[in-house]
Amino acid sequence: MLHFSKLMGATLVAASLMAGVASAQTVLRSSDTHPDGYPTVEAVKYFGELLNERTDGRYTVEVFHSAQLGEEKDTIEQVRSGVIDLNRVSMGPFNGLIPETTVPSLPYIFRSVDHMRKVMDGEIGDEILAAFEPHGVIGLAFYDGGARSFYNSKKPINSVDDLQGMKFRVMQSDIFVDMVNALGANATPMPYGEVYSGIETGVIDGAENNWPSYDTAKHAEVAKFYSLDEHLIVPEVLVMSKASWDKLTPEDQAIVKQAAKDSVAKQRELWEAKEKESRALVEANGTTVTTPEKKPFIDAMGPVYEKHVTDPKLKDLVTRIQAVE
Ligand code: GTR
């Protein structure tokens, strides 16, 4: 009898422990437009592992890659309304919503990837992350997105002149539309997932992106001319829904923030390797790379800055970014 009740007790304890563990475990859903294995996808998984370890398994992160939860602009809205907990996106689609995100999205604002990292890792980066919160989003960390250049299905681009009248897809932000127009070409804003068929069917002549996107989205199959003008170095950003954030204790918020920061080095390591791998792959598969002189591209950007940098706060940000050595 004694034995039996002991057994019963142990079973009850085990059952309630299991129930307790199950109910205390929260799965955070994260969106990414890129396929599994892409550096941003892997970095968010790594962030999830850190978070899981540091909360003794109370939180896990599930990454929905390959735009399973939608295109970036739509997922941003879902994050704002609390339907999705986390999102890894470019800064570009935030431009219409958060004025501070327009500055790191300006063409040629950064002299190099190192300059971008120095700025985004420092107090200017923290200031820009803080600007997300009033819009229902918590900025957690910036990832690398390398440099973006134009590519097309028609011809090699050796100068600004070669771009005249060509049609390029851009991310859904006015800055990028004005950037393409300032170069004498025509911009078509459209979601990332429509670019491949846009080029294939001739709706657009090309697009612009970094090596890993050009490669993994298979744009290299339909647009074989890549010109290394490197007009944009737009950081990627990992954000959390403010609705999800507000459910966390201050201690857990600190753990989330730190885990995100700690995933940056991992993302950069993966990124550097992927950039090299993707470039080698597309070149081996017949992409022609040209290297136009950058100065005429930079000189053409005056009107973009004049139009988009009017607010004194943004002007100040531009000046401070340019002053970072
Ligand atoms: C990629 C970026 C994506 C997305 C895409 C695009 O480089 O990582 O987040 O913004 O570009 O052009 O839409």
Short mmCIF file of C-alpha atoms and ligand atoms in Angstrom, two decimals:
data_model
loop_
_atom_site.label_atom_id
_atom_site.label_comp_id
_atom_site.label_asym_id
_atom_site.label_seq_id
_atom_site.Cartn_x
_atom_site.Cartn_y
_atom_site.Cartn_z
CA MET A 1 0.00 0.00 0.00
CA LEU A 2 2.79 2.31 1.03
CA HIS A 3 4.53 1.44 -2.16
CA PHE A 4 1.48 2.17 -4.25
CA SER A 5 0.84 5.63 -2.80
CA LYS A 6 4.51 6.53 -3.17
CA LEU A 7 4.30 5.54 -6.80
CA MET A 8 1.12 7.55 -7.26
CA GLY A 9 2.76 10.54 -5.66
CA ALA A 10 5.80 10.33 -7.88
CA THR A 11 3.60 10.00 -10.96
CA LEU A 12 1.58 13.02 -9.94
CA VAL A 13 4.70 15.08 -9.32
CA ALA A 14 6.14 14.04 -12.67
CA ALA A 15 2.87 14.85 -14.45
CA SER A 16 2.53 18.25 -12.86
CA LEU A 17 6.19 19.02 -13.55
CA MET A 18 5.66 18.15 -17.17
CA ALA A 19 2.57 20.31 -17.34
CA GLY A 20 4.44 23.10 -15.60
CA VAL A 21 7.34 22.94 -18.03
CA ALA A 22 5.02 22.78 -21.01
CA SER A 23 2.98 25.78 -20.00
CA ALA A 24 6.05 27.85 -19.10
CA GLN A 25 7.66 27.36 -22.50
CA THR A 26 7.09 30.13 -25.00
CA VAL A 27 7.81 29.72 -28.69
CA LEU A 28 8.71 32.99 -30.41
CA ARG A 29 7.94 32.99 -34.13
CA SER A 30 10.46 34.76 -36.35
CA SER A 31 10.18 35.69 -40.03
CA ASP A 32 12.84 35.86 -42.73
CA THR A 33 12.51 36.22 -46.48
CA HIS A 34 15.67 34.18 -47.13
CA PRO A 35 15.97 30.40 -47.48
CA ASP A 36 17.14 28.05 -44.75
CA GLY A 37 20.90 28.20 -44.33
CA TYR A 38 21.18 31.88 -45.32
CA PRO A 39 23.40 33.81 -42.85
CA THR A 40 20.52 35.85 -41.38
CA VAL A 41 18.35 32.73 -40.90
CA GLU A 42 21.20 30.89 -39.18
CA ALA A 43 22.04 33.89 -37.00
CA VAL A 44 18.47 34.12 -35.72
CA LYS A 45 18.51 30.39 -34.98
CA TYR A 46 21.74 30.94 -33.04
CA PHE A 47 20.09 33.84 -31.17
CA GLY A 48 17.30 31.39 -30.29
CA GLU A 49 19.80 28.87 -28.92
CA LEU A 50 21.41 31.51 -26.72
CA LEU A 51 18.02 32.65 -25.50
CA ASN A 52 16.97 29.08 -24.77
CA GLU A 53 20.14 28.36 -22.77
CA ARG A 54 20.01 31.59 -20.84
CA THR A 55 16.34 31.20 -19.85
CA ASP A 56 16.72 27.52 -18.92
CA GLY A 57 14.51 26.50 -21.78
CA ARG A 58 11.64 28.90 -21.08
CA TYR A 59 11.94 30.51 -24.54
CA THR A 60 12.57 28.99 -27.94
CA VAL A 61 12.70 30.68 -31.33
CA GLU A 62 11.22 29.17 -34.45
CA VAL A 63 12.46 30.73 -37.68
CA PHE A 64 9.98 30.74 -40.57
CA HIS A 65 12.38 31.21 -43.49
CA SER A 66 11.70 31.57 -47.24
CA ALA A 67 9.00 34.21 -46.69
CA GLN A 68 6.64 31.57 -45.25
CA LEU A 69 4.95 34.29 -43.19
CA GLY A 70 4.86 36.78 -46.07
CA GLU A 71 6.89 39.43 -47.86
CA GLU A 72 8.86 41.89 -45.71
CA LYS A 73 6.41 44.80 -45.79
CA ASP A 74 3.54 42.55 -44.69
CA THR A 75 5.56 40.83 -41.98
CA ILE A 76 6.52 44.22 -40.56
CA GLU A 77 2.81 44.96 -40.12
CA GLN A 78 2.28 41.55 -38.51
CA VAL A 79 5.10 42.28 -36.07
CA ARG A 80 3.60 45.65 -35.22
CA SER A 81 0.24 44.06 -34.48
CA GLY A 82 1.82 41.23 -32.45
CA VAL A 83 0.92 38.39 -34.82
CA ILE A 84 4.64 37.61 -35.36
CA ASP A 85 7.08 37.96 -32.45
CA LEU A 86 10.36 38.51 -34.27
CA ASN A 87 11.49 39.63 -37.71
CA ARG A 88 14.77 39.83 -39.55
CA VAL A 89 14.41 42.39 -42.31
CA SER A 90 16.30 45.03 -44.23
CA MET A 91 16.10 48.62 -42.95
CA GLY A 92 14.68 49.64 -46.34
CA PRO A 93 11.05 48.56 -45.81
CA PHE A 94 11.03 50.51 -42.53
CA ASN A 95 11.87 53.80 -44.25
CA GLY A 96 8.29 55.00 -44.64
CA LEU A 97 7.52 54.28 -41.00
CA ILE A 98 10.65 55.23 -39.04
CA PRO A 99 12.47 58.36 -40.28
CA GLU A 100 15.77 57.42 -38.55
CA THR A 101 16.03 54.26 -40.70
CA THR A 102 16.28 56.38 -43.85
CA VAL A 103 19.77 57.61 -42.97
CA PRO A 104 21.60 54.24 -43.09
CA SER A 105 19.55 53.55 -46.25
CA LEU A 106 21.00 56.52 -48.14
CA PRO A 107 23.18 55.63 -51.14
CA TYR A 108 26.91 55.88 -50.40
CA ILE A 109 26.32 57.07 -46.81
CA PHE A 110 28.86 54.48 -45.67
CA ARG A 111 32.35 54.50 -47.18
CA SER A 112 32.78 50.78 -46.56
CA VAL A 113 31.36 47.83 -44.65
CA ASP A 114 33.84 48.60 -41.86
CA HIS A 115 32.52 52.16 -41.64
CA MET A 116 28.95 50.82 -41.46
CA ARG A 117 29.86 48.39 -38.67
CA LYS A 118 31.64 51.08 -36.67
CA VAL A 119 28.61 53.36 -36.90
CA MET A 120 25.95 50.74 -36.23
CA ASP A 121 27.93 49.13 -33.36
CA GLY A 122 28.28 52.48 -31.62
CA GLU A 123 25.98 55.06 -30.08
CA ILE A 124 24.48 56.12 -33.43
CA GLY A 125 23.35 52.53 -33.95
CA ASP A 126 21.82 52.44 -30.46
CA GLU A 127 20.01 55.68 -31.20
CA ILE A 128 18.56 54.23 -34.40
CA LEU A 129 17.52 51.02 -32.60
CA ALA A 130 15.72 53.12 -29.97
CA ALA A 131 13.78 54.93 -32.73
CA PHE A 132 11.83 51.73 -33.49
CA GLU A 133 9.94 51.55 -30.19
CA PRO A 134 7.38 54.34 -30.72
CA HIS A 135 6.28 52.42 -33.83
CA GLY A 136 5.41 49.21 -32.03
CA VAL A 137 8.71 47.48 -32.72
CA ILE A 138 11.77 46.87 -30.55
CA GLY A 139 15.08 47.14 -32.42
CA LEU A 140 17.36 44.37 -31.11
CA ALA A 141 20.47 44.27 -33.31
CA PHE A 142 21.89 45.05 -36.73
CA TYR A 143 23.29 42.40 -39.04
CA ASP A 144 25.44 42.77 -42.16
CA GLY A 145 23.86 42.96 -45.58
CA GLY A 146 27.07 43.74 -47.46
CA ALA A 147 26.99 46.14 -50.41
CA ARG A 148 24.24 46.17 -53.03
CA SER A 149 24.95 46.67 -56.74
CA PHE A 150 22.90 46.64 -59.95
CA TYR A 151 22.43 43.58 -62.11
CA ASN A 152 20.46 43.08 -65.29
CA SER A 153 19.57 40.74 -68.11
CA LYS A 154 20.56 43.05 -70.98
CA LYS A 155 24.15 44.29 -71.00
CA PRO A 156 27.29 45.01 -68.97
CA ILE A 157 27.15 48.32 -67.07
CA ASN A 158 30.42 50.26 -67.16
CA SER A 159 29.15 53.76 -66.37
CA VAL A 160 26.11 55.77 -65.29
CA ASP A 161 25.46 56.36 -69.00
CA ASP A 162 24.88 52.65 -69.51
CA LEU A 163 22.00 52.74 -67.02
CA GLN A 164 19.96 55.31 -68.93
CA GLY A 165 16.35 54.25 -69.43
CA MET A 166 16.79 50.80 -67.91
CA LYS A 167 14.15 49.41 -65.53
CA PHE A 168 15.24 48.22 -62.09
CA ARG A 169 13.31 46.73 -59.23
CA VAL A 170 13.98 48.38 -55.86
CA MET A 171 12.80 47.68 -52.30
CA GLN A 172 9.60 49.45 -51.33
CA SER A 173 11.06 52.77 -50.18
CA ASP A 174 11.02 56.21 -51.87
CA ILE A 175 14.74 56.66 -51.29
CA PHE A 176 15.56 53.78 -53.60
CA VAL A 177 13.09 54.96 -56.24
CA ASP A 178 14.72 58.40 -56.20
CA MET A 179 18.19 56.87 -56.23
CA VAL A 180 17.47 54.93 -59.44
CA ASN A 181 15.77 57.93 -61.04
CA ALA A 182 18.75 60.15 -60.17
CA LEU A 183 20.92 57.77 -62.20
CA GLY A 184 18.67 58.19 -65.24
CA ALA A 185 17.05 54.75 -64.93
CA ASN A 186 13.48 53.81 -63.97
CA ALA A 187 12.59 52.26 -60.63
CA THR A 188 9.86 49.75 -59.94
CA PRO A 189 9.30 49.04 -56.24
CA MET A 190 8.16 45.45 -55.73
CA PRO A 191 8.42 42.66 -53.15
CA TYR A 192 11.54 40.52 -53.22
CA GLY A 193 9.60 37.37 -54.10
CA GLU A 194 8.43 38.86 -57.41
CA VAL A 195 11.83 39.89 -58.75
CA TYR A 196 12.80 36.61 -60.41
CA SER A 197 9.68 36.42 -62.56
CA GLY A 198 9.82 40.19 -63.13
CA ILE A 199 13.21 39.80 -64.79
CA GLU A 200 12.32 36.56 -66.54
CA THR A 201 9.23 38.05 -68.16
CA GLY A 202 10.95 41.35 -68.96
CA VAL A 203 8.72 43.52 -66.75
CA ILE A 204 12.02 44.80 -65.35
CA ASP A 205 15.55 44.65 -66.79
CA GLY A 206 17.12 43.91 -63.45
CA ALA A 207 17.40 44.69 -59.77
CA GLU A 208 20.08 45.46 -57.21
CA ASN A 209 21.32 43.42 -54.30
CA ASN A 210 24.29 41.82 -52.57
CA TRP A 211 26.00 38.60 -53.77
CA PRO A 212 24.18 36.16 -51.44
CA SER A 213 20.71 37.46 -52.39
CA TYR A 214 21.56 37.60 -56.11
CA ASP A 215 22.70 33.99 -55.81
CA THR A 216 20.18 32.36 -53.46
CA ALA A 217 17.09 34.03 -54.98
CA LYS A 218 18.35 32.70 -58.33
CA HIS A 219 18.34 36.15 -59.91
CA ALA A 220 21.74 35.25 -61.36
CA GLU A 221 19.97 32.71 -63.58
CA VAL A 222 18.00 35.44 -65.37
CA ALA A 223 20.26 38.53 -65.00
CA LYS A 224 23.85 37.72 -65.93
CA PHE A 225 25.39 41.20 -65.81
CA TYR A 226 26.46 42.40 -62.35
CA SER A 227 28.13 45.82 -61.97
CA LEU A 228 30.04 46.44 -58.74
CA ASP A 229 28.92 50.02 -58.13
CA GLU A 230 28.11 49.23 -54.45
CA HIS A 231 25.61 52.07 -54.11
CA LEU A 232 24.01 50.86 -50.89
CA ILE A 233 25.32 49.33 -47.69
CA VAL A 234 22.00 48.90 -45.87
CA PRO A 235 22.20 47.04 -42.57
CA GLU A 236 19.77 44.27 -41.79
CA VAL A 237 17.86 44.52 -38.53
CA LEU A 238 16.45 42.00 -36.04
CA VAL A 239 13.33 43.35 -34.38
CA MET A 240 10.76 42.14 -31.86
CA SER A 241 7.11 42.99 -31.63
CA LYS A 242 6.52 45.47 -28.80
CA ALA A 243 3.46 43.41 -27.86
CA SER A 244 5.68 40.33 -27.33
CA TRP A 245 8.38 42.39 -25.62
CA ASP A 246 5.93 43.87 -23.13
CA LYS A 247 5.02 40.36 -21.98
CA LEU A 248 8.62 39.73 -20.84
CA THR A 249 9.98 40.54 -17.40
CA PRO A 250 12.73 43.20 -17.39
CA GLU A 251 15.24 40.40 -16.69
CA ASP A 252 14.09 38.43 -19.72
CA GLN A 253 14.11 41.58 -21.85
CA ALA A 254 17.76 42.06 -20.94
CA ILE A 255 18.51 38.43 -21.86
CA VAL A 256 16.76 38.86 -25.24
CA LYS A 257 18.68 42.03 -25.99
CA GLN A 258 22.03 40.51 -25.03
CA ALA A 259 21.41 37.29 -26.97
CA ALA A 260 20.60 39.38 -30.06
CA LYS A 261 23.79 41.43 -29.66
CA ASP A 262 25.77 38.23 -29.15
CA SER A 263 24.43 36.77 -32.40
CA VAL A 264 25.95 39.61 -34.45
CA ALA A 265 29.51 38.24 -34.54
CA LYS A 266 28.13 34.87 -35.64
CA GLN A 267 26.08 36.48 -38.43
CA ARG A 268 29.11 38.43 -39.68
CA GLU A 269 31.28 35.34 -39.77
CA LEU A 270 28.63 33.45 -41.76
CA TRP A 271 28.05 36.50 -43.96
CA GLU A 272 31.67 36.90 -45.00
CA ALA A 273 31.91 33.26 -45.98
CA LYS A 274 28.61 33.36 -47.88
CA GLU A 275 29.55 36.50 -49.84
CA LYS A 276 32.68 34.79 -51.16
CA GLU A 277 30.87 31.52 -51.86
CA SER A 278 27.99 33.19 -53.71
CA ARG A 279 30.21 35.38 -55.84
CA ALA A 280 32.39 32.42 -56.84
CA LEU A 281 29.31 30.36 -57.65
CA VAL A 282 27.57 32.93 -59.87
CA GLU A 283 30.81 33.74 -61.68
CA ALA A 284 31.37 30.06 -62.32
CA ASN A 285 27.83 29.92 -63.71
CA GLY A 286 28.39 32.70 -66.23
CA THR A 287 27.79 36.03 -64.50
CA THR A 288 29.84 38.85 -66.05
CA VAL A 289 31.12 41.33 -63.45
CA THR A 290 32.01 44.90 -64.35
CA THR A 291 33.52 47.54 -62.05
CA PRO A 292 32.34 51.01 -63.04
CA GLU A 293 34.04 54.09 -61.59
CA LYS A 294 32.08 55.01 -58.47
CA LYS A 295 32.54 58.78 -58.44
CA PRO A 296 29.89 59.59 -61.08
CA PHE A 297 27.42 57.38 -59.17
CA ILE A 298 28.19 59.21 -55.92
CA ASP A 299 27.98 62.63 -57.62
CA ALA A 300 24.52 61.81 -58.99
CA MET A 301 23.10 61.29 -55.48
CA GLY A 302 22.84 65.00 -54.56
CA PRO A 303 19.07 65.24 -55.27
CA VAL A 304 18.38 62.13 -53.15
CA TYR A 305 20.06 63.70 -50.13
CA GLU A 306 18.38 67.08 -50.77
CA LYS A 307 14.95 65.50 -50.89
CA HIS A 308 15.25 63.00 -48.04
CA VAL A 309 17.52 64.76 -45.57
CA THR A 310 15.58 67.91 -44.66
CA ASP A 311 14.73 67.28 -41.01
CA PRO A 312 17.46 68.79 -38.74
CA LYS A 313 17.62 65.56 -36.71
CA LEU A 314 18.34 63.51 -39.84
CA LYS A 315 20.83 66.11 -41.12
CA ASP A 316 22.67 65.82 -37.84
CA LEU A 317 22.70 62.02 -38.12
CA VAL A 318 24.19 62.23 -41.62
CA THR A 319 26.92 64.61 -40.43
CA ARG A 320 27.75 62.43 -37.45
CA ILE A 321 27.87 59.27 -39.55
CA GLN A 322 30.17 60.91 -42.09
CA ALA A 323 32.45 62.06 -39.25
CA VAL A 324 32.99 58.53 -37.94
CA GLU A 325 36.50 57.50 -39.03
C1 GTR B 1 18.19 41.39 -49.18
C2 GTR B 1 17.78 41.56 -47.74
C3 GTR B 1 16.34 41.21 -47.57
C4 GTR B 1 15.47 41.95 -48.57
C5 GTR B 1 15.99 41.86 -49.96
C6 GTR B 1 15.23 42.77 -50.92
O1 GTR B 1 19.54 41.75 -49.35
O2 GTR B 1 18.54 40.70 -46.92
O3 GTR B 1 15.98 41.47 -46.24
O4 GTR B 1 15.36 43.27 -48.18
O5 GTR B 1 17.38 42.20 -50.00
O6 GTR B 1 15.86 43.34 -51.81
O7 GTR B 1 14.02 42.88 -50.79
#
